[in-house]
Tab-separated table of C-alpha atoms in Angstrom:
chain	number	residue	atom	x	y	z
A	1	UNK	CA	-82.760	9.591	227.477
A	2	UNK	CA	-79.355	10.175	230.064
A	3	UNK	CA	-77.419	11.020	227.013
A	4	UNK	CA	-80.329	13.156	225.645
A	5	UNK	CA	-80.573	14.739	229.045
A	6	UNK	CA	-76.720	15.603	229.798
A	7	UNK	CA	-76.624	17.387	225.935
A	8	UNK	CA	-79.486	19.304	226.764
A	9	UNK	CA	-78.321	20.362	230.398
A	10	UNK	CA	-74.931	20.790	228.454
A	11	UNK	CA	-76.683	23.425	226.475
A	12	UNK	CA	-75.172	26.850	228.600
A	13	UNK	CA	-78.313	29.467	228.152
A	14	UNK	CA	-76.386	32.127	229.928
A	15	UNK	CA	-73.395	32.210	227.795
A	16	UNK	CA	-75.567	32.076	224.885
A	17	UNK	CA	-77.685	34.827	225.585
A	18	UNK	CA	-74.729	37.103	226.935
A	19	UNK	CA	-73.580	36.593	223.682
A	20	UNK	CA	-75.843	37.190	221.395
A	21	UNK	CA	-76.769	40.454	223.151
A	22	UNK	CA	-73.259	41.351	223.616
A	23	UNK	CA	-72.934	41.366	227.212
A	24	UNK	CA	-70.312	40.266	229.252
A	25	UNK	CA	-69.331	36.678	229.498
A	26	UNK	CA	-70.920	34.919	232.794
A	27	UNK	CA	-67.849	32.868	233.529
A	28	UNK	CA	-65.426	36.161	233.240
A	29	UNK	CA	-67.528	38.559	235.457
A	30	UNK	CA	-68.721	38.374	238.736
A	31	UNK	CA	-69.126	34.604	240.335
A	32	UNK	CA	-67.827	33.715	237.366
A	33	UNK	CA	-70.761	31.428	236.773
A	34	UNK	CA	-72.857	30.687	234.158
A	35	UNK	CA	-76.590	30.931	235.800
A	36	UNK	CA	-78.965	33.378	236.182
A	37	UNK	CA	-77.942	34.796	239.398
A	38	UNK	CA	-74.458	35.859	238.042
A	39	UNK	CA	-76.252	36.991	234.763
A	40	UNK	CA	-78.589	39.239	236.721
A	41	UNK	CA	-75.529	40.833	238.386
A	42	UNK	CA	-73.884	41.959	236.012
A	43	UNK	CA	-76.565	42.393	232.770
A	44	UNK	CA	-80.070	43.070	233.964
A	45	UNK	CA	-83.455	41.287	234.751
A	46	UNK	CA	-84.908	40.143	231.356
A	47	UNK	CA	-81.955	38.894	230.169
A	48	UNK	CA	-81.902	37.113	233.877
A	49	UNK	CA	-85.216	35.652	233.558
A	50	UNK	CA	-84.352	34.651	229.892
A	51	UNK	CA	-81.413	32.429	231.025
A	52	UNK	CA	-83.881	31.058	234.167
A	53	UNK	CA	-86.207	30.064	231.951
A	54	UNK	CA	-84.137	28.458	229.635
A	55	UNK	CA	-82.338	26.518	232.672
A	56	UNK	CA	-85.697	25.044	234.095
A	57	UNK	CA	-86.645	23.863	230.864
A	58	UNK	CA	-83.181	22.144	230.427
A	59	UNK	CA	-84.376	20.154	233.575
A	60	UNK	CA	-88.577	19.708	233.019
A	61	UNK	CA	-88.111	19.019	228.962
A	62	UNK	CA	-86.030	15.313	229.649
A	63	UNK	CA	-87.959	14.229	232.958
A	64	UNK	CA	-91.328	15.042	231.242
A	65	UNK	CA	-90.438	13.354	228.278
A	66	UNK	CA	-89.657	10.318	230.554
A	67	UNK	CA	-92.465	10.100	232.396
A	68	UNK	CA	-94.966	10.265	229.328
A	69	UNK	CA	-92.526	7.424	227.715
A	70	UNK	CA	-93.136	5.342	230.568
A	71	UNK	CA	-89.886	5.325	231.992
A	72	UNK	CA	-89.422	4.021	235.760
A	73	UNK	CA	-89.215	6.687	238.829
A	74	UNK	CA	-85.752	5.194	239.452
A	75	UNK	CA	-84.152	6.173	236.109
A	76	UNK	CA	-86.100	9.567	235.546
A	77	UNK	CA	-83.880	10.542	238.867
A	78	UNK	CA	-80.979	9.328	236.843
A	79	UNK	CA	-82.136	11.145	233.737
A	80	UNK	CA	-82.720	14.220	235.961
A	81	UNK	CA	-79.018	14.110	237.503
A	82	UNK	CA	-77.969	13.933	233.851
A	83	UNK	CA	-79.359	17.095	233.183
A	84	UNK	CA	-78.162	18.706	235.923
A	85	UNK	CA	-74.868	17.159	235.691
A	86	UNK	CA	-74.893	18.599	232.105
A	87	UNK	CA	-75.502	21.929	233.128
A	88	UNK	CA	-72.700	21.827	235.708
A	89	UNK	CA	-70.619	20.247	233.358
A	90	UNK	CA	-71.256	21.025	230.239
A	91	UNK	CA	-69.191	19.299	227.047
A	92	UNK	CA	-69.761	22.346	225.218
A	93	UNK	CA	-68.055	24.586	227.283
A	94	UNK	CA	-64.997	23.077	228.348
A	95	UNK	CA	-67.197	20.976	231.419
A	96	UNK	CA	-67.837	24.538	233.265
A	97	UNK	CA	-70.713	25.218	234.203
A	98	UNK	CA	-73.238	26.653	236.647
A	99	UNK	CA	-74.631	24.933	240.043
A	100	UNK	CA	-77.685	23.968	238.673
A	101	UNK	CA	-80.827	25.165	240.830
A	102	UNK	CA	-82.934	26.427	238.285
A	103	UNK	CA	-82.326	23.117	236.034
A	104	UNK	CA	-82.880	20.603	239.483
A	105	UNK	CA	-86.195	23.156	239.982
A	106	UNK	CA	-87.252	22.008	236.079
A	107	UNK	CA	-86.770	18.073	237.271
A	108	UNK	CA	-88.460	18.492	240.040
A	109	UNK	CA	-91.572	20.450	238.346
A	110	UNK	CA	-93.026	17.383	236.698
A	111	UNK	CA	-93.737	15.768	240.022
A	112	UNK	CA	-96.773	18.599	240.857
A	113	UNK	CA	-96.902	22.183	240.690
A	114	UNK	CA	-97.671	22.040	243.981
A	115	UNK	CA	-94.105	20.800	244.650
A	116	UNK	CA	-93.095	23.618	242.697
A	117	UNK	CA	-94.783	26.053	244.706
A	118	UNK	CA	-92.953	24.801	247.887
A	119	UNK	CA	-89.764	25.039	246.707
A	120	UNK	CA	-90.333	28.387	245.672
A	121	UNK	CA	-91.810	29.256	248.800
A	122	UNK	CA	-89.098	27.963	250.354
A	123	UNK	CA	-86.175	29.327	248.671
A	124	UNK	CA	-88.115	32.439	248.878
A	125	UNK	CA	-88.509	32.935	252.626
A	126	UNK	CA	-85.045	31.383	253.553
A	127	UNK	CA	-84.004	33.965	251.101
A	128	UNK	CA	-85.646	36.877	252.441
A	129	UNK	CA	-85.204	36.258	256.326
A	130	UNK	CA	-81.181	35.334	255.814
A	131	UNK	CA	-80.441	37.358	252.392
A	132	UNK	CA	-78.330	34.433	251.259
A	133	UNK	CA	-79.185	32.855	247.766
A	134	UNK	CA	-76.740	29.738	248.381
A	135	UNK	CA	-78.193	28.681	251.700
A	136	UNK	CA	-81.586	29.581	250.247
A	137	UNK	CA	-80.881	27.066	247.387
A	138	UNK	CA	-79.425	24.869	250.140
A	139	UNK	CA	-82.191	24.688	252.511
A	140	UNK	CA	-84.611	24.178	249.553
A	141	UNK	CA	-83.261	21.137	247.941
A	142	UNK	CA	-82.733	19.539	251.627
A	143	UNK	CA	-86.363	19.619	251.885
A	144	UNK	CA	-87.049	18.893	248.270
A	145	UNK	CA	-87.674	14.327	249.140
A	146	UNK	CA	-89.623	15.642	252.024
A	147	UNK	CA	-92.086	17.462	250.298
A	148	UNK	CA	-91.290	15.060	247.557
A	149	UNK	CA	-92.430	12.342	250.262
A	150	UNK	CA	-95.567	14.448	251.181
A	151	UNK	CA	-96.828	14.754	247.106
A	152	UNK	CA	-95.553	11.465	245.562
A	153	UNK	CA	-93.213	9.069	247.381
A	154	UNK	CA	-92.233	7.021	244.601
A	155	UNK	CA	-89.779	10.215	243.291
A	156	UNK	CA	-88.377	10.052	246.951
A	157	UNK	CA	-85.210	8.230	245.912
A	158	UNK	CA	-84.840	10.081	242.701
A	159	UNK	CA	-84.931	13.525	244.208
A	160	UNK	CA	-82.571	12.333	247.290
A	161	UNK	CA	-79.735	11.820	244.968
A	162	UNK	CA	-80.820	15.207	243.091
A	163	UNK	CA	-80.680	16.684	246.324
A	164	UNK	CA	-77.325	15.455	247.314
A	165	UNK	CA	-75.759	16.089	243.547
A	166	UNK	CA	-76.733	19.698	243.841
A	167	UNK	CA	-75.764	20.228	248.048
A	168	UNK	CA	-72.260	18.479	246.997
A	169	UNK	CA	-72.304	21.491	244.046
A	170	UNK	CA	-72.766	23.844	246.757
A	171	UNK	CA	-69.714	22.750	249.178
A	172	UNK	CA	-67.586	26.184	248.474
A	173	UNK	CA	-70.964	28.270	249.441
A	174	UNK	CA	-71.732	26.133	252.448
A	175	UNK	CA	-67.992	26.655	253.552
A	176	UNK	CA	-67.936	30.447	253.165
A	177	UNK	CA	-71.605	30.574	255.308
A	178	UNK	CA	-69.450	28.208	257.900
A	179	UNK	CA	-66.660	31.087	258.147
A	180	UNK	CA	-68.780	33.480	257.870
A	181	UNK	CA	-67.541	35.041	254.164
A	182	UNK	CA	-70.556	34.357	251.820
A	183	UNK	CA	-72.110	37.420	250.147
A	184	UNK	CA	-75.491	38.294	250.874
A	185	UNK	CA	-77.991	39.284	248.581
A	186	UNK	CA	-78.785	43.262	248.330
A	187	UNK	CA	-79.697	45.360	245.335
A	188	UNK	CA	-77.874	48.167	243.621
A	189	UNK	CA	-80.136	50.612	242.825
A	190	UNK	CA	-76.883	52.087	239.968
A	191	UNK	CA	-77.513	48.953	237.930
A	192	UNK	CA	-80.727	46.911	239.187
A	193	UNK	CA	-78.427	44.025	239.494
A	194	UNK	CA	-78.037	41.245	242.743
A	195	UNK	CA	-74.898	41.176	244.385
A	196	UNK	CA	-75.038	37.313	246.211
């Protein structure tokens, strides 16, 4: 199921879906990453929410699958950081990849929807009262084994190390927000896109 996990996280829906449409290349535009953030700047937003999609399901297809095989909370947290690990790594594209958020969001859905609807909330309201996607994601996953705690506290391990793999991801974000040089979010009304 880790293996299963890290091949389907290694599975990159952006530079798939760029390419079969004929758009630009994620990794040689913008951030220069392959997730839907970059995708959305620089194509537009269905082919955006097309690679989101794709991304959470890389993350709720393996922990789901665990969980109905009967697999312990312990190593559904390790097949979750496999997929996650897969999509920031990915074998099939040279091991880079993206920073994972949408794909940790996807491991963390199976644990309640109501989990899901705080970290939305969350990333959503950080997002909108600091226009900063990276501390947004930031913020969220901190508070992911909290509300993780509040829903179901036997995933509380497994979505600590989550947590951390994805913060760790984040290190060249959280030192540009330190010195003051991370992007914030705003729309340009030429192409619909996000600049973050």
């Amino acid at each position: 199921m880790i293996i299963f996990a890290y091949l389907a996280g290694s599975i990159s829906s952006a530079i798939i879906i760029c390419k079969i449409q004929n758009l630009p290349d994620p990794r040689d535009v913008g951030s220069h990453n392959p997730g839907a953030t970059n995708v959305l700047r620089n194509t537009n937003k269905l082919t955006a929410a097309s690679v989101l999609i794709f991304d959470v399901l890389k993350g709720v297809i393996p922990v789901w699958s665990a969980y109905f095989l009967g697999v312990t909370p312990i190593f559904i947290g390790f097949i979750g950081v496999a997929a996650c690990l897969g999509h920031m790594y990915p074998i099939f594209f040279g091991f880079k990849g993206g920073k994972a958020v949408a794909t940790a969001f996807g491991v963390l859905l199976p644990i309640g929807f109501s989990l899901g609807g705080l970290l939305i909330g969350t990333w959503l309201l950080v997002a909108k009262l600091t226009r900063y996607s990276s501390l947004a994601a930031i913020v969220t996953v901190s508070l992911a084994p909290l509300y993780t705690w509040m829903i179901k506290p036997t995933y509380v391990y497994p979505v600590l190390m989550l947590s951390a793999l994805i913060i760790f991801r984040h290190k060249s974000n959280i030192e540009r927000l330190l010195n003051g040089t991370e992007n914030k979010i705003s729309v340009n009304q030429e192409n619909k896109s996000l600049d973050s």
